């Protein structure tokens, strides 16, 4: 499905929360949306690696990486696994790498920036806890929509207006 965040904002002004504009679109999908699954981690993508192998149909992985610009929480191999597992997209409050390959993957990916260094794997992080960044709190089970205009969150699923 193709989402247009301006149209969703116009149709559901009382429902949506808009993230502060800091994300860039890196994935092969220019728009994506789905139910939120959260990860809170800092410079350790162990939980991201675990989650991309799980069924992600209709879901978006929201990763609170603490805004770190010192390493990448997602690379081409994990992005390809996420796409194969049916994830709609991944929003990372942090960095990714392998951007040229990720741009070819059928997955929505938004992140702060690119960085060539991978994370350490220490097995540290929290799954499905509320996370807050970009002026919005993300709760597991709520919905997120993203395109080149921005990223929005809603407590329930939204339908594109006709």
mmCIF file of C-alpha atoms in Angstrom:
data_model
loop_
_atom_site.group_PDB
_atom_site.id
_atom_site.type_symbol
_atom_site.label_atom_id
_atom_site.label_comp_id
_atom_site.label_asym_id
_atom_site.label_seq_id
_atom_site.Cartn_x
_atom_site.Cartn_y
_atom_site.Cartn_z
ATOM 1 C CA UNK A 1 0.000 0.000 0.000
ATOM 2 C CA UNK A 2 1.160 3.525 -0.757
ATOM 3 C CA UNK A 3 0.793 6.087 2.037
ATOM 4 C CA UNK A 4 0.830 9.873 1.791
ATOM 5 C CA UNK A 5 1.440 11.392 5.219
ATOM 6 C CA UNK A 6 0.089 14.854 4.282
ATOM 7 C CA UNK A 7 -3.238 13.280 3.238
ATOM 8 C CA UNK A 8 -3.360 11.221 6.442
ATOM 9 C CA UNK A 9 -2.650 14.366 8.512
ATOM 10 C CA UNK A 10 -5.465 16.202 6.719
ATOM 11 C CA UNK A 11 -7.931 13.335 7.122
ATOM 12 C CA UNK A 12 -7.083 12.494 10.760
ATOM 13 C CA UNK A 13 -5.755 15.695 12.384
ATOM 14 C CA UNK A 14 -6.969 14.707 15.853
ATOM 15 C CA UNK A 15 -5.334 11.262 15.697
ATOM 16 C CA UNK A 16 -1.853 11.748 14.315
ATOM 17 C CA UNK A 17 1.361 12.835 15.998
ATOM 18 C CA UNK A 18 4.066 14.094 13.628
ATOM 19 C CA UNK A 19 7.740 13.375 14.259
ATOM 20 C CA UNK A 20 10.213 16.250 14.190
ATOM 21 C CA UNK A 21 11.813 16.312 10.723
ATOM 22 C CA UNK A 22 15.169 14.584 11.104
ATOM 23 C CA UNK A 23 14.832 11.331 9.167
ATOM 24 C CA UNK A 24 15.922 10.459 5.640
ATOM 25 C CA UNK A 25 14.432 7.763 3.450
ATOM 26 C CA UNK A 26 17.006 5.077 2.577
ATOM 27 C CA UNK A 27 14.920 2.026 1.659
ATOM 28 C CA UNK A 28 13.575 0.654 -1.587
ATOM 29 C CA UNK A 29 10.023 1.648 -0.601
ATOM 30 C CA UNK A 30 9.308 5.375 -0.617
ATOM 31 C CA UNK A 31 6.322 4.939 1.694
ATOM 32 C CA UNK A 32 5.383 2.359 4.299
ATOM 33 C CA UNK A 33 3.226 1.840 7.341
ATOM 34 C CA UNK A 34 2.128 -0.707 9.881
ATOM 35 C CA UNK A 35 1.818 -1.745 13.478
ATOM 36 C CA UNK A 36 4.694 -0.694 15.726
ATOM 37 C CA UNK A 37 7.182 -3.126 17.263
ATOM 38 C CA UNK A 38 9.771 -1.272 19.357
ATOM 39 C CA UNK A 39 13.385 -1.870 20.272
ATOM 40 C CA UNK A 40 15.387 0.305 22.658
ATOM 41 C CA UNK A 41 19.129 -0.209 22.263
ATOM 42 C CA UNK A 42 22.331 1.809 22.184
ATOM 43 C CA UNK A 43 25.152 0.940 19.794
ATOM 44 C CA UNK A 44 24.158 -2.756 19.912
ATOM 45 C CA UNK A 45 21.893 -4.215 17.224
ATOM 46 C CA UNK A 46 21.514 -7.703 18.747
ATOM 47 C CA UNK A 47 17.735 -7.298 19.146
ATOM 48 C CA UNK A 48 17.384 -5.871 15.638
ATOM 49 C CA UNK A 49 19.138 -8.995 14.315
ATOM 50 C CA UNK A 50 16.690 -11.224 16.253
ATOM 51 C CA UNK A 51 13.542 -9.361 15.198
ATOM 52 C CA UNK A 52 14.205 -9.166 11.436
ATOM 53 C CA UNK A 53 14.084 -12.984 11.308
ATOM 54 C CA UNK A 54 10.546 -12.985 12.764
ATOM 55 C CA UNK A 55 7.345 -12.541 10.758
ATOM 56 C CA UNK A 56 6.908 -8.810 10.166
ATOM 57 C CA UNK A 57 3.849 -8.775 7.911
ATOM 58 C CA UNK A 58 1.918 -5.572 8.561
ATOM 59 C CA UNK A 59 4.536 -4.342 11.040
ATOM 60 C CA UNK A 60 7.185 -1.631 11.277
ATOM 61 C CA UNK A 61 10.218 -1.975 13.522
ATOM 62 C CA UNK A 62 10.864 1.258 15.452
ATOM 63 C CA UNK A 63 14.399 1.305 16.859
ATOM 64 C CA UNK A 64 15.400 3.852 19.497
ATOM 65 C CA UNK A 65 19.169 3.887 19.098
ATOM 66 C CA UNK A 66 19.534 6.910 21.345
ATOM 67 C CA UNK A 67 20.314 9.080 18.319
ATOM 68 C CA UNK A 68 23.855 7.698 18.183
ATOM 69 C CA UNK A 69 25.842 8.786 15.143
ATOM 70 C CA UNK A 70 28.826 6.566 16.012
ATOM 71 C CA UNK A 71 27.812 3.252 14.395
ATOM 72 C CA UNK A 72 25.106 1.622 12.240
ATOM 73 C CA UNK A 73 22.217 -0.364 13.706
ATOM 74 C CA UNK A 74 21.148 -1.764 10.306
ATOM 75 C CA UNK A 75 23.089 -3.013 7.304
ATOM 76 C CA UNK A 76 22.282 -4.730 4.021
ATOM 77 C CA UNK A 77 22.118 -8.286 5.390
ATOM 78 C CA UNK A 78 19.628 -7.402 8.151
ATOM 79 C CA UNK A 79 17.570 -5.255 5.751
ATOM 80 C CA UNK A 80 17.354 -8.167 3.297
ATOM 81 C CA UNK A 81 16.300 -10.535 6.120
ATOM 82 C CA UNK A 82 13.610 -8.042 7.195
ATOM 83 C CA UNK A 83 12.252 -7.832 3.647
ATOM 84 C CA UNK A 84 12.185 -11.658 3.351
ATOM 85 C CA UNK A 85 10.348 -11.849 6.693
ATOM 86 C CA UNK A 86 7.666 -9.471 5.392
ATOM 87 C CA UNK A 87 8.449 -6.360 7.456
ATOM 88 C CA UNK A 88 6.895 -3.210 5.998
ATOM 89 C CA UNK A 89 9.700 -0.965 7.205
ATOM 90 C CA UNK A 90 12.181 0.079 9.853
ATOM 91 C CA UNK A 91 12.556 3.517 11.471
ATOM 92 C CA UNK A 92 15.878 3.977 13.261
ATOM 93 C CA UNK A 93 16.733 6.816 15.626
ATOM 94 C CA UNK A 94 20.358 6.249 14.744
ATOM 95 C CA UNK A 95 22.395 5.247 11.692
ATOM 96 C CA UNK A 96 22.409 2.581 8.993
ATOM 97 C CA UNK A 97 25.091 1.450 6.543
ATOM 98 C CA UNK A 98 25.248 -0.217 3.112
ATOM 99 C CA UNK A 99 22.893 2.474 1.841
ATOM 100 C CA UNK A 100 23.331 1.692 -1.869
ATOM 101 C CA UNK A 101 22.221 -1.917 -1.350
ATOM 102 C CA UNK A 102 19.412 -0.990 1.082
ATOM 103 C CA UNK A 103 18.018 1.411 -1.546
ATOM 104 C CA UNK A 104 17.390 -1.665 -3.736
ATOM 105 C CA UNK A 105 15.690 -3.737 -0.998
ATOM 106 C CA UNK A 106 11.863 -3.914 -0.922
ATOM 107 C CA UNK A 107 11.688 -2.412 2.552
ATOM 108 C CA UNK A 108 10.959 1.038 3.925
ATOM 109 C CA UNK A 109 13.939 2.363 5.886
ATOM 110 C CA UNK A 110 14.190 5.746 7.555
ATOM 111 C CA UNK A 111 17.146 6.748 9.725
ATOM 112 C CA UNK A 112 19.122 9.794 10.836
ATOM 113 C CA UNK A 113 22.220 9.182 8.715
ATOM 114 C CA UNK A 114 24.617 6.605 7.336
ATOM 115 C CA UNK A 115 27.760 5.406 9.100
ATOM 116 C CA UNK A 116 30.139 2.658 7.901
ATOM 117 C CA UNK A 117 30.951 1.152 11.330
ATOM 118 C CA UNK A 118 28.893 -1.790 12.627
ATOM 119 C CA UNK A 119 27.785 -2.140 16.231
ATOM 120 C CA UNK A 120 29.166 -4.433 18.858
ATOM 121 C CA UNK A 121 26.963 -7.430 19.716
ATOM 122 C CA UNK A 122 26.500 -7.472 23.488
ATOM 123 C CA UNK A 123 22.909 -8.750 23.634
ATOM 124 C CA UNK A 124 21.749 -5.541 25.316
ATOM 125 C CA UNK A 125 18.393 -3.885 24.644
ATOM 126 C CA UNK A 126 14.671 -3.893 25.374
ATOM 127 C CA UNK A 127 11.880 -5.221 23.158
ATOM 128 C CA UNK A 128 8.337 -3.821 22.968
ATOM 129 C CA UNK A 129 8.705 -1.019 25.508
ATOM 130 C CA UNK A 130 7.472 2.550 24.918
ATOM 131 C CA UNK A 131 10.247 4.673 23.394
ATOM 132 C CA UNK A 132 10.387 8.436 22.877
ATOM 133 C CA UNK A 133 12.322 10.401 20.269
ATOM 134 C CA UNK A 134 11.662 13.129 17.695
ATOM 135 C CA UNK A 135 9.008 14.585 20.014
ATOM 136 C CA UNK A 136 6.774 11.481 19.934
ATOM 137 C CA UNK A 137 6.292 8.435 22.174
ATOM 138 C CA UNK A 138 5.959 5.157 20.282
ATOM 139 C CA UNK A 139 3.907 2.428 21.944
ATOM 140 C CA UNK A 140 3.967 -1.169 20.729
ATOM 141 C CA UNK A 141 0.728 -1.935 18.909
ATOM 142 C CA UNK A 142 0.133 1.628 17.700
ATOM 143 C CA UNK A 143 0.656 2.486 14.025
ATOM 144 C CA UNK A 144 3.320 4.391 12.116
ATOM 145 C CA UNK A 145 3.305 5.757 8.563
ATOM 146 C CA UNK A 146 6.275 7.199 6.683
ATOM 147 C CA UNK A 147 7.035 8.710 3.292
ATOM 148 C CA UNK A 148 9.315 11.383 1.855
ATOM 149 C CA UNK A 149 7.211 14.074 3.587
ATOM 150 C CA UNK A 150 7.720 12.769 7.108
ATOM 151 C CA UNK A 151 6.750 10.214 9.708
ATOM 152 C CA UNK A 152 3.505 10.095 11.707
ATOM 153 C CA UNK A 153 2.109 7.914 14.508
ATOM 154 C CA UNK A 154 -1.500 7.038 15.291
ATOM 155 C CA UNK A 155 -3.112 5.032 18.115
ATOM 156 C CA UNK A 156 -5.039 2.979 15.523
ATOM 157 C CA UNK A 157 -4.784 1.991 11.866
ATOM 158 C CA UNK A 158 -5.548 4.721 9.331
ATOM 159 C CA UNK A 159 -7.032 4.334 5.858
ATOM 160 C CA UNK A 160 -5.889 6.511 2.995
ATOM 161 C CA UNK A 161 -8.683 8.954 2.081
ATOM 162 C CA UNK A 162 -10.335 8.402 -1.309
#
